[in-house]
Tab-separated table of C-alpha atoms in Angstrom:
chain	number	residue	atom	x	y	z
A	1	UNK	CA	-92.418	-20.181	-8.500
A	2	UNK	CA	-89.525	-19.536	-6.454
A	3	UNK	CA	-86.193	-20.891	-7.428
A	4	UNK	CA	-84.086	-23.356	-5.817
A	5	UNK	CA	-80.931	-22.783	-4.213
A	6	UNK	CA	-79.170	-24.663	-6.631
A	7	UNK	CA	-80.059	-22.960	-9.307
A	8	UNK	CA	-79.053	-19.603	-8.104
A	9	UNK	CA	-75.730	-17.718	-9.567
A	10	UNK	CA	-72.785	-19.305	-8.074
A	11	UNK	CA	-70.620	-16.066	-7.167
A	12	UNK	CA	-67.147	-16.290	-8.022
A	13	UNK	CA	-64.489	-17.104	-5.186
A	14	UNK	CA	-62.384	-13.872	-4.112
A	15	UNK	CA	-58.736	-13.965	-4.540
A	16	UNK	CA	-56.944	-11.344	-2.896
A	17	UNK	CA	-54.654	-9.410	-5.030
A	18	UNK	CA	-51.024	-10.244	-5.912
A	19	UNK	CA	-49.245	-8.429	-2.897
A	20	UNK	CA	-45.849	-5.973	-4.725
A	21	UNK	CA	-44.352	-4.992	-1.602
A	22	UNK	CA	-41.242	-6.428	-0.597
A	23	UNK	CA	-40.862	-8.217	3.197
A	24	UNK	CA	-39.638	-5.717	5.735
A	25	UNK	CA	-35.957	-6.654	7.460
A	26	UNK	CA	-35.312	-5.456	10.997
A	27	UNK	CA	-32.253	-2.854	10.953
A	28	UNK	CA	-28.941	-5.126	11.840
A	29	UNK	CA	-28.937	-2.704	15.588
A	30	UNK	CA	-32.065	-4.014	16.779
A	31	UNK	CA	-31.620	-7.508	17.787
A	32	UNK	CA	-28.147	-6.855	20.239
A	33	UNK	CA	-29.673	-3.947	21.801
A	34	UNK	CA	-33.178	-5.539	22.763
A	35	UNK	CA	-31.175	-8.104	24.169
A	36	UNK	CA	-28.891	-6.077	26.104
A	37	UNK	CA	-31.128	-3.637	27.039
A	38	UNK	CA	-33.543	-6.550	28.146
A	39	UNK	CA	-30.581	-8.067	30.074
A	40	UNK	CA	-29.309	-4.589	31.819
A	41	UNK	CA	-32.973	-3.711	32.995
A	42	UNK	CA	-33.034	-7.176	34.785
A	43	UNK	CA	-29.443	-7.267	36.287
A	44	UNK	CA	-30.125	-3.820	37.143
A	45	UNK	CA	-33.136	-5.134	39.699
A	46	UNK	CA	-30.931	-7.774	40.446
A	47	UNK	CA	-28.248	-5.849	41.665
A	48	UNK	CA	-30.502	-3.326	43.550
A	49	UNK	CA	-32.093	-6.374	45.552
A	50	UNK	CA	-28.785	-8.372	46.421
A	51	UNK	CA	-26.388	-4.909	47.340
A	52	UNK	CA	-28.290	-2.187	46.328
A	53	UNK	CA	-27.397	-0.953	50.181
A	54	UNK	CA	-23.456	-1.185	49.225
A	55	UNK	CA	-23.267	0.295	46.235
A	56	UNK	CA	-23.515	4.277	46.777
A	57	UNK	CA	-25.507	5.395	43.865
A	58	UNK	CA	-27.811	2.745	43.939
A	59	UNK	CA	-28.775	3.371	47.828
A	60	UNK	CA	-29.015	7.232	46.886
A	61	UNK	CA	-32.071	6.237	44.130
A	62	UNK	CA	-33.794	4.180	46.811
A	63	UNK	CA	-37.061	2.585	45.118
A	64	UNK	CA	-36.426	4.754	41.826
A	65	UNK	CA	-33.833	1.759	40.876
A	66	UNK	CA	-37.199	-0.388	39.815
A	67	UNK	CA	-38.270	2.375	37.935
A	68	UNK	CA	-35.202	2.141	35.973
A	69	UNK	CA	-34.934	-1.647	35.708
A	70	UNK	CA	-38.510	-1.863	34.801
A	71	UNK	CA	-37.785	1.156	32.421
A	72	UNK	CA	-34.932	-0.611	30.280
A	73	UNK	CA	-37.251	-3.852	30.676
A	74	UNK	CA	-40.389	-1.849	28.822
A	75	UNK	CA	-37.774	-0.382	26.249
A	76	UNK	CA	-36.761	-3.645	25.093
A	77	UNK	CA	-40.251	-4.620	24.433
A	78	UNK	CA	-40.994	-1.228	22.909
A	79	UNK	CA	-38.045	-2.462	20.499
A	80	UNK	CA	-39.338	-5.839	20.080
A	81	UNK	CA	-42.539	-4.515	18.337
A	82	UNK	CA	-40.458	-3.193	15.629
A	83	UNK	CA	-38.570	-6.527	14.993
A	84	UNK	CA	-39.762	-8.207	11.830
């Protein structure tokens, strides 16, 4: 006769094992330069859109000045991912 599923062998619950690593801390540098990259990428797009046609560098880049907003903007979330 079959047995019931009560009387089965009750497995044992799993408990994951003690963890000996220490937490990782994000180097003291990270923080201000995410932020300040973060903040240069977007005044840099800024800048480009209100007088990008009066400043003479910017006007010489043309359409490349997103690419280098956008660029700091991507680096500071490159550097956010190693933030712990």
């Amino acid at each position: 006769m079959p047995k019931s599923r009560n009387d089965r062998k009750k497995k044992a619950v799993y408990t994951p094992p003690p963890s000996a690593a220490k937490p990782q801390v994000s180097p003291r540098w990270l923080l201000p330069t995410l932020v300040t990259v973060m903040v240069l990428g977007v005044l840099w797009i800024a800048v480009y859109y209100i007088a990008g046609s009066m400043i003479p560098y910017m006007s010489d880049l043309g359409n490349w000045n997103l690419a280098v907003g956008f660029g700091g903007i991507i680096l500071a979330l490159v550097l956010g991912t190693r933030w712990h």
